[in-house]
CSV table of C-alpha atoms in Angstrom, one decimal:
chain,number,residue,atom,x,y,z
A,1,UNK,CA,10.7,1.0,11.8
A,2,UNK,CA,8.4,3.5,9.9
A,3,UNK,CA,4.5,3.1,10.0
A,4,UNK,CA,3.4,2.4,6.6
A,5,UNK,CA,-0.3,1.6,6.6
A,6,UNK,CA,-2.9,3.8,7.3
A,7,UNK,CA,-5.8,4.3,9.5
A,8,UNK,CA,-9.9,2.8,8.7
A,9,UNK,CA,-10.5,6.2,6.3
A,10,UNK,CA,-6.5,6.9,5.2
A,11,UNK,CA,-5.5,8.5,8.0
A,12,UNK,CA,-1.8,8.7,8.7
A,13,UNK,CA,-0.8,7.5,12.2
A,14,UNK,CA,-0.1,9.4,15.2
A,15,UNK,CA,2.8,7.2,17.3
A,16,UNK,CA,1.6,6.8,20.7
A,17,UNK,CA,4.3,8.6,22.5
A,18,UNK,CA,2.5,11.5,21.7
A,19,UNK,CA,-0.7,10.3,23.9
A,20,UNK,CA,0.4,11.4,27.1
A,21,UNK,CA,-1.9,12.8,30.1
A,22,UNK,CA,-0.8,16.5,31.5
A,23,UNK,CA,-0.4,16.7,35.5
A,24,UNK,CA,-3.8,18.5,35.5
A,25,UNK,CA,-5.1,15.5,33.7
A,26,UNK,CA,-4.2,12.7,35.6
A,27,UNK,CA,-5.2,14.5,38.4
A,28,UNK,CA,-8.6,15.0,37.2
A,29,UNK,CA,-8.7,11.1,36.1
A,30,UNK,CA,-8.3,10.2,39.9
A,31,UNK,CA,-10.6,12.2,41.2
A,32,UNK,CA,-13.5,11.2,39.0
A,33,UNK,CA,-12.6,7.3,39.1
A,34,UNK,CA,-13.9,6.3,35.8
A,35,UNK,CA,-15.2,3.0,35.1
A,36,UNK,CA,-14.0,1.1,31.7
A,37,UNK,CA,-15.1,-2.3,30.5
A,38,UNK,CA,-13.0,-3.9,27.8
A,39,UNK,CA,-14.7,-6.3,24.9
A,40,UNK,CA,-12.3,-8.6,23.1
A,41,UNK,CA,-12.7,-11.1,20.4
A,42,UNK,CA,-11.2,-13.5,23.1
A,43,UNK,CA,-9.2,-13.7,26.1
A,44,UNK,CA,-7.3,-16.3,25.8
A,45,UNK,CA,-4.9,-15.7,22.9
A,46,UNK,CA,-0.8,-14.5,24.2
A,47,UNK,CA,-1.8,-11.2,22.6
A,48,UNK,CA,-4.8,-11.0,24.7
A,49,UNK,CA,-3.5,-11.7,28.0
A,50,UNK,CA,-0.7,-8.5,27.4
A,51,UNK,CA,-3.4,-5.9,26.2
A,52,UNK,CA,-5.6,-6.8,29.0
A,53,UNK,CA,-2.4,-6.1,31.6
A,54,UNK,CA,-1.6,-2.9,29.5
A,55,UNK,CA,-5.0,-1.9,29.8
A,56,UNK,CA,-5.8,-2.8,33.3
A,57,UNK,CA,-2.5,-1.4,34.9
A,58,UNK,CA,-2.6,1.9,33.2
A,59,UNK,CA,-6.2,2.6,34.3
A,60,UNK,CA,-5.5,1.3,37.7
A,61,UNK,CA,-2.4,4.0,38.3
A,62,UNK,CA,-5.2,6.6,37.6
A,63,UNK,CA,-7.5,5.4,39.6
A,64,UNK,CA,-10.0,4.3,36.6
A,65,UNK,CA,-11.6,0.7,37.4
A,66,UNK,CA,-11.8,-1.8,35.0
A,67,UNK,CA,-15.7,-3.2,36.0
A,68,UNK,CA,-15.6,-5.7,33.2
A,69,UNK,CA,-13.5,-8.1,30.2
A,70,UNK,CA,-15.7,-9.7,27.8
A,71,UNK,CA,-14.5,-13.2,26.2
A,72,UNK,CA,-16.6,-13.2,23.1
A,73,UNK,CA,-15.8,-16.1,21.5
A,74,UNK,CA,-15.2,-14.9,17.9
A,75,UNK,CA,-18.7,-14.4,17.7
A,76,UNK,CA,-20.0,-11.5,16.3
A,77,UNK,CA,-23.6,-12.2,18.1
A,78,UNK,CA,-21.8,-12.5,21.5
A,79,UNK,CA,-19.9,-9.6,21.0
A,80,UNK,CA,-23.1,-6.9,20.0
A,81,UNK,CA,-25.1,-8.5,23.4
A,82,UNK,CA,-22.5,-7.8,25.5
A,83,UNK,CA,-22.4,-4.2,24.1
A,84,UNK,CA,-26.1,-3.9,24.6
A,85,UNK,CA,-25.4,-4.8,27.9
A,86,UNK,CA,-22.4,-2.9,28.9
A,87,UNK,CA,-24.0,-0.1,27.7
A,88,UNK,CA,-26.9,-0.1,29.7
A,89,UNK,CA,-24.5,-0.6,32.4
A,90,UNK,CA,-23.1,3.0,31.2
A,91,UNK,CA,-19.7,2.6,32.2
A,92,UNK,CA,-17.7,5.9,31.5
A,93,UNK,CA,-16.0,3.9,28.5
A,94,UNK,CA,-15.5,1.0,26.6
A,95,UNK,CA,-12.7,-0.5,24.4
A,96,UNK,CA,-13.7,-2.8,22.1
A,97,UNK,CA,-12.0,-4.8,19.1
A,98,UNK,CA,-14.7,-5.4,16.6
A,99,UNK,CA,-15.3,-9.1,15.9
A,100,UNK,CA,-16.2,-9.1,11.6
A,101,UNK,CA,-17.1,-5.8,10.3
A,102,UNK,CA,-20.6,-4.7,8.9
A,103,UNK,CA,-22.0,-7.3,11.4
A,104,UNK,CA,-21.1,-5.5,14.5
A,105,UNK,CA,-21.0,-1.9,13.2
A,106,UNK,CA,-24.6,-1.2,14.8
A,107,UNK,CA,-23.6,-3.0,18.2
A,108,UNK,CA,-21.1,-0.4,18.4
A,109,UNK,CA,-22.5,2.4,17.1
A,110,UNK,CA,-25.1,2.2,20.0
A,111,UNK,CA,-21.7,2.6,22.6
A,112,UNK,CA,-21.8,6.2,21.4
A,113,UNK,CA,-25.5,7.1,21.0
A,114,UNK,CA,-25.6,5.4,25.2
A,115,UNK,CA,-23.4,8.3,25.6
A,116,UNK,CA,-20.6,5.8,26.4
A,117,UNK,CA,-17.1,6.6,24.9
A,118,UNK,CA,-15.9,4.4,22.7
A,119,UNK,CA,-12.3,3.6,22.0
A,120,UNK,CA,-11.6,0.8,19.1
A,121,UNK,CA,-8.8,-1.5,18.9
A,122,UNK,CA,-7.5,-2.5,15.4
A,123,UNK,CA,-10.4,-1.8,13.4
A,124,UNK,CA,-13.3,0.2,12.7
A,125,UNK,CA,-16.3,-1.6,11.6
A,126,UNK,CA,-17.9,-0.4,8.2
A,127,UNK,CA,-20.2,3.3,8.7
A,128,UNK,CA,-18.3,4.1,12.1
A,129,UNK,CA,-16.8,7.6,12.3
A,130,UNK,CA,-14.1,9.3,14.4
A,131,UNK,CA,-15.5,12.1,16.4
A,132,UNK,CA,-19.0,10.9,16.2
A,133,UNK,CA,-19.3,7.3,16.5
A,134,UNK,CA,-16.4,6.5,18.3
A,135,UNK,CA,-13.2,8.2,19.7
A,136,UNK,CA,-9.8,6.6,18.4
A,137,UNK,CA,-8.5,3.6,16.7
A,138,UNK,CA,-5.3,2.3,18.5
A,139,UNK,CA,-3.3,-0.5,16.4
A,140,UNK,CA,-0.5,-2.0,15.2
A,141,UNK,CA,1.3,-1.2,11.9
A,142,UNK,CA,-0.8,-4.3,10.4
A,143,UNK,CA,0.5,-3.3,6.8
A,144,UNK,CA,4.3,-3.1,8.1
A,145,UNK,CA,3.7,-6.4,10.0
A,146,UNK,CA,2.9,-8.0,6.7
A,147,UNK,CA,5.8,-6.7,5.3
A,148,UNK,CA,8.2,-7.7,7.7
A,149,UNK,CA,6.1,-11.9,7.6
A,150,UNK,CA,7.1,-11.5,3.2
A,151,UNK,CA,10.6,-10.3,3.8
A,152,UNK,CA,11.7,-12.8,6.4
A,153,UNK,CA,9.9,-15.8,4.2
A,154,UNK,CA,11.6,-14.8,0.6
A,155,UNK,CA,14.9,-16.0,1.8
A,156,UNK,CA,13.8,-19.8,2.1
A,157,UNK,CA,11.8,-19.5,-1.0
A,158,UNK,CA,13.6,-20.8,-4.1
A,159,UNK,CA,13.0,-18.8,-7.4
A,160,UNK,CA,10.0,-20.1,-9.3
A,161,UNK,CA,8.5,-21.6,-6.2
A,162,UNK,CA,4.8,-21.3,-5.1
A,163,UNK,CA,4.0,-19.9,-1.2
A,164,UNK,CA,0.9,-20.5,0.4
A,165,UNK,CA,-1.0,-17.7,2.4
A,166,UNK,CA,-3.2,-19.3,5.3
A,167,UNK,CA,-6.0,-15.8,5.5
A,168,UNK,CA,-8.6,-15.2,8.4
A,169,UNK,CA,-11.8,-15.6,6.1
A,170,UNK,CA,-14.1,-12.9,7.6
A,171,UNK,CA,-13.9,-9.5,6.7
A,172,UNK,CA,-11.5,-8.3,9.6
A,173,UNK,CA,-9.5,-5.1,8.4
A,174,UNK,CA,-5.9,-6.0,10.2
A,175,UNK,CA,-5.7,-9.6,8.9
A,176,UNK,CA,-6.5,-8.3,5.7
A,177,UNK,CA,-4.1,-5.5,5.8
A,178,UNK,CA,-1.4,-8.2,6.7
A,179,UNK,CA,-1.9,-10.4,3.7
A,180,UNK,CA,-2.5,-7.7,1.1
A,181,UNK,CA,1.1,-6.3,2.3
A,182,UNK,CA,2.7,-9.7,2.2
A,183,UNK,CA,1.3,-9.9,-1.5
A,184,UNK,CA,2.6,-6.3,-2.4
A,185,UNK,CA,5.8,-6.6,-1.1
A,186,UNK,CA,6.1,-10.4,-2.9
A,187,UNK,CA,5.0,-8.7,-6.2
A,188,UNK,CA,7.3,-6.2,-6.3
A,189,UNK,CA,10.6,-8.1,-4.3
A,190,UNK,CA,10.1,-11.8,-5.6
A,191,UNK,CA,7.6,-11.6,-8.7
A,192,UNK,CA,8.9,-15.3,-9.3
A,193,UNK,CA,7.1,-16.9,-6.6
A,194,UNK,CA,3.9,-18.1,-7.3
A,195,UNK,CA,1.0,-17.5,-4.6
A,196,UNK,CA,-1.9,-19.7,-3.3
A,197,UNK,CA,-4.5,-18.4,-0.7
A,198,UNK,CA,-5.8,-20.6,1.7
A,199,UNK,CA,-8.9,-19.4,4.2
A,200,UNK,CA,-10.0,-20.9,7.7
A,201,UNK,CA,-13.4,-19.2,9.0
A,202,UNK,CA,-12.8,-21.4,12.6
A,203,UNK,CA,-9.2,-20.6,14.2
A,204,UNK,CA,-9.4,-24.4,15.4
A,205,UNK,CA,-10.0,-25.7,12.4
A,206,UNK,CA,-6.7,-24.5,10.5
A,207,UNK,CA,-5.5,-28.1,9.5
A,208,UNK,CA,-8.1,-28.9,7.1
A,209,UNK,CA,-7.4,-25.8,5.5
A,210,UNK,CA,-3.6,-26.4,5.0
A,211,UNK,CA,-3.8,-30.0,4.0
A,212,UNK,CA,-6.0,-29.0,1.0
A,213,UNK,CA,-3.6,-26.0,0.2
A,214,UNK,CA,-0.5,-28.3,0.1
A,215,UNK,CA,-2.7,-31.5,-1.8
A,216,UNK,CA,-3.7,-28.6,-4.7
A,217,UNK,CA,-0.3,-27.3,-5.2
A,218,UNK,CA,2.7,-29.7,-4.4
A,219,UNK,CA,5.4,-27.1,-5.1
A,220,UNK,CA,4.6,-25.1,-2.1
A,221,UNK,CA,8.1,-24.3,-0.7
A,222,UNK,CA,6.9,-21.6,2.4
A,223,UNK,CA,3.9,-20.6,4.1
A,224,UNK,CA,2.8,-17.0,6.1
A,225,UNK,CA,0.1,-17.6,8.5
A,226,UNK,CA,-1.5,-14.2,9.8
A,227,UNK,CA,-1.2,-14.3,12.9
A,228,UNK,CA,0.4,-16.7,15.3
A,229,UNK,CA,-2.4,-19.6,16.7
A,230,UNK,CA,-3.4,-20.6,13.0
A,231,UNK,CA,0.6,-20.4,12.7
A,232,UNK,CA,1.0,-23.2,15.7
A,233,UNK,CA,-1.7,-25.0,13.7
A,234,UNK,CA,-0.6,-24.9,10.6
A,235,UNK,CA,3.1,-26.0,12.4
A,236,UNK,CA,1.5,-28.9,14.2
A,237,UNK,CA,-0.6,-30.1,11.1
A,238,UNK,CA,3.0,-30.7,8.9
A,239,UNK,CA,4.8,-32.2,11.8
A,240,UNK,CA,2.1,-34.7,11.6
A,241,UNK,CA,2.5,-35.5,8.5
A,242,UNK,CA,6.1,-35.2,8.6
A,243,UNK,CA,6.7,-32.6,6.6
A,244,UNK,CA,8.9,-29.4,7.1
A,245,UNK,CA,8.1,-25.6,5.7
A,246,UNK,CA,9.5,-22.2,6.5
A,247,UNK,CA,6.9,-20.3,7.7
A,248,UNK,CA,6.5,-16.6,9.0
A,249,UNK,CA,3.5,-14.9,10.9
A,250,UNK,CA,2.6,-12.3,13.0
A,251,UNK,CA,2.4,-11.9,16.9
A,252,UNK,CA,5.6,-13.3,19.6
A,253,UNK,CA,3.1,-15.6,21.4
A,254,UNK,CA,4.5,-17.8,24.0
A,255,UNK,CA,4.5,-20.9,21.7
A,256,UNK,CA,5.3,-19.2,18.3
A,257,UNK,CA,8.8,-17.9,20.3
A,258,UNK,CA,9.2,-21.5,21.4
A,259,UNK,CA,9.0,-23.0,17.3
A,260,UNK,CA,11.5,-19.8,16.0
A,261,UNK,CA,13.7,-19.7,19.0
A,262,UNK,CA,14.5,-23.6,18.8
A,263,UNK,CA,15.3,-23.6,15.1
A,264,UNK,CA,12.1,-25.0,14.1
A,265,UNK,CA,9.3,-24.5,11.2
A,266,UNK,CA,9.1,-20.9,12.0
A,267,UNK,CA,11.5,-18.8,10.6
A,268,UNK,CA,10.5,-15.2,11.4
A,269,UNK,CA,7.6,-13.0,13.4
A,270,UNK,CA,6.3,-9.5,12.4
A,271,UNK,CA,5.5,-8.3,16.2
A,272,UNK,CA,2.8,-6.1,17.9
A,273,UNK,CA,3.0,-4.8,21.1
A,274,UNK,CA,0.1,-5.4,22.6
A,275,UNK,CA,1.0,-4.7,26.4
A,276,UNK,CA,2.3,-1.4,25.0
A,277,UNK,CA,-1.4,-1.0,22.9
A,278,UNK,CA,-2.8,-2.0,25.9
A,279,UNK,CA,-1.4,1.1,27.5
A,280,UNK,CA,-2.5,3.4,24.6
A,281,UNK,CA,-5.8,2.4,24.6
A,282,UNK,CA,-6.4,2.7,28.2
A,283,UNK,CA,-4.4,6.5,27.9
A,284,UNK,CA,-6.5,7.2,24.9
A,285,UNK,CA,-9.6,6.6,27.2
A,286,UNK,CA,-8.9,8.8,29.7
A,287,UNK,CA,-7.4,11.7,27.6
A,288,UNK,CA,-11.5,11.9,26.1
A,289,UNK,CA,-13.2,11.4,29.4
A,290,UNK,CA,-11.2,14.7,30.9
A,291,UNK,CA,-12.4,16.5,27.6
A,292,UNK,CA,-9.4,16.3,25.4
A,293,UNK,CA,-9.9,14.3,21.5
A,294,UNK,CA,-7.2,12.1,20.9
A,295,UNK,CA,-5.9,11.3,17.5
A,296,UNK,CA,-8.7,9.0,15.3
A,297,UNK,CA,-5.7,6.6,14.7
A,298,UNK,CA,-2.9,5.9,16.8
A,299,UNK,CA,-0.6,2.9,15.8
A,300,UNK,CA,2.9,1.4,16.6
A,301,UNK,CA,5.2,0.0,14.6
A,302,UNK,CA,6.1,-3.9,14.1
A,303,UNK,CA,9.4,-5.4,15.1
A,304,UNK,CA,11.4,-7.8,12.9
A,305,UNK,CA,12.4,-11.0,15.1
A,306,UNK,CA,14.5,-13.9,14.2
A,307,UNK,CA,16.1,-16.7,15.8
A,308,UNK,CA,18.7,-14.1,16.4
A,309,UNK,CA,17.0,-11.9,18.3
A,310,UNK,CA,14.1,-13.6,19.7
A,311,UNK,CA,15.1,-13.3,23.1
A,312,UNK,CA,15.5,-9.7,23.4
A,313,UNK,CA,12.4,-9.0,21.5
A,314,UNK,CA,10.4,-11.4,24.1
A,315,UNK,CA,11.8,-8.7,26.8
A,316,UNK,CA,10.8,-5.7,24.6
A,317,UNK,CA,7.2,-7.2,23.9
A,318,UNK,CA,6.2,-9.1,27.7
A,319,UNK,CA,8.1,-6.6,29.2
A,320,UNK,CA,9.7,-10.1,31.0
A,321,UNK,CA,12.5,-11.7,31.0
A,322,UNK,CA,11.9,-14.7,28.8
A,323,UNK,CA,10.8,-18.2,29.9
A,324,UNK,CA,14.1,-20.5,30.9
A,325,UNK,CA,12.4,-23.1,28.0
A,326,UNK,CA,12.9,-20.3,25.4
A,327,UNK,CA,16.7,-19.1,26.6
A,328,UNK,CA,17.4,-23.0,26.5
A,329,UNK,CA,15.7,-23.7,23.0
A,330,UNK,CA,18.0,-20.7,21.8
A,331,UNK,CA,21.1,-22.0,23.1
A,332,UNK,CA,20.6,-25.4,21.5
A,333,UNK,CA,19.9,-24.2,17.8
């Protein structure tokens, strides 16, 4: 699949096949054993768990040691303390997903000033600039991945029908790269359907925030959820209530295979790859700290899964087979 969104200031992607380390390289990378910590907005998220291995095993085959992973909580203040921290620590480098935007922006331009490098995933917060204030972006193809949650919805969506859009309300430049594609690609494809934007702040508070969606506008016929937790949410919220909605989203977590696999709710995922970002990241890293400038933005292009597929994607993404409970849930559908 083509990459169609662009980088923080318009830049056009660089695939991440191209980030590779010569023989004189990685040879260089062992003998200095470099130090990394990683800052994420949490830990504990499917998507988490596989950039963290992509990270930490990439590093470890050249000999770099990962000294420390930050939790932060989704909290911007948690997130610009630990970089005053980690910074004072002076580990070789750091990647970091900013948590918000303007709001951490000075937290990591001090990575840089600390003399720190500083590779970025997803995002770049507002004022940051490649070459001076940080070293590369490495993402997803957010835009694509939106595309690819408005396509697999607009089939389960009868004409004149009204959607509803369940949005990350903080100023967090993949999420809204996802849900301004969805909208583009539903303006132009299905200008019939009507839609309604719903925003959580607190990823475990998602059920308040689709209740009030579906009590304002009764003709809702589908939902796209951007990313996959407030997806599980939104999923447990109507089977409470004993409703049933298509609904598409982004990220193959664990429990967001489960739902599409078995034939539930879920009726199609725009992927990452995060173990394979993970990897990037962690390459991008060591490509500046033996004195070569990787691309400012380096992302990787969403995959299209279905119940039909679901299985083989699971491989392709956890680089696993996948769980017995999904290959059963498949079989059964």
């Amino acid at each position: 699949m083509a990459i169609t969104g662009l980088g923080p200031h318009g830049e056009q992607a660089v695939p991440p096949h191209h980030l590779r380390l010569t023989h004189a390289e990685a040879e260089l990378a062992r003998k200095c054993q470099f130090t990394v910590a990683v800052v994420l907005h949490t830990t504990s998220s499917d998507w988490s768990k596989q950039q963290i291995a992509g990270i930490v095993a990439t590093l470890g085959e050249y000999s770099a040691a990962v000294i420390d992973v930050v939790d932060c909580g989704f909290s911007e203040a948690v997130q610009n303390s630990a970089l005053d921290r980690l910074t004072r620590d002076t580990p070789d480098a750091i990647i970091s997903i900013p948590i918000g935007n303007a709001a951490v922006a000075d937290g990591h331009r001090s990575v840089s000033r600390a003399g720190v490098k500083l590779i970025l995933l997803d995002n770049a917060p507002t004022g940051l600039l490649p070459g001076k204030d940080y070293v590369s972006v490495v993402s997803a193809d957010n835009f694509g991945l939106g595309q690819i949650g408005a396509e697999l919805l607009s089939p389960y969506v009868e004409e004149g029908a009204s959607i509803g859009i369940i949005s990350y309300g903080v100023d967090f430049f993949v999420t809204n790269q996802r849900e301004i594609a969805f909208r583009k690609w539903m303006e132009t494809e299905r200008p019939d359907i009507r839609m309604r934007s719903a925003r959580f702040i607190d990823v475990n508070l998602v059920a308040p925030v689709v209740d009030g969606v579906l009590a304002a506008n009764a003709d809702i016929q589908g939902l796209f959820a951007v990313w996959d937790e407030p997806a599980m949410q939104a999923v447990a919220a109507l089977k409470s209530r004993g409703r049933q909605l298509p609904l598409t989203t982004v990220d193959l977590g664990n429990e967001a295979a489960l739902e599409l696999g078995s034939g539930g709710m879920i009726k199609g995922i725009g992927a990452q790859r995060p173990y394979d970002q993970g990897v990037t990241a962690a390459v991008a890293a060591l490509q500046v700290l033996v004195g070569r400038s990787p691309p400012p933005w380096v992302a990787s292009p969403g995959l299209s899964v279905t119940r039909r597929n679901v299985l083989e994607a699971y491989q392709l993404i956890w680089h696993s087979p996948a769980p017995q409970q999904l290959i059963s849930a498949r079989q059964r559908a």
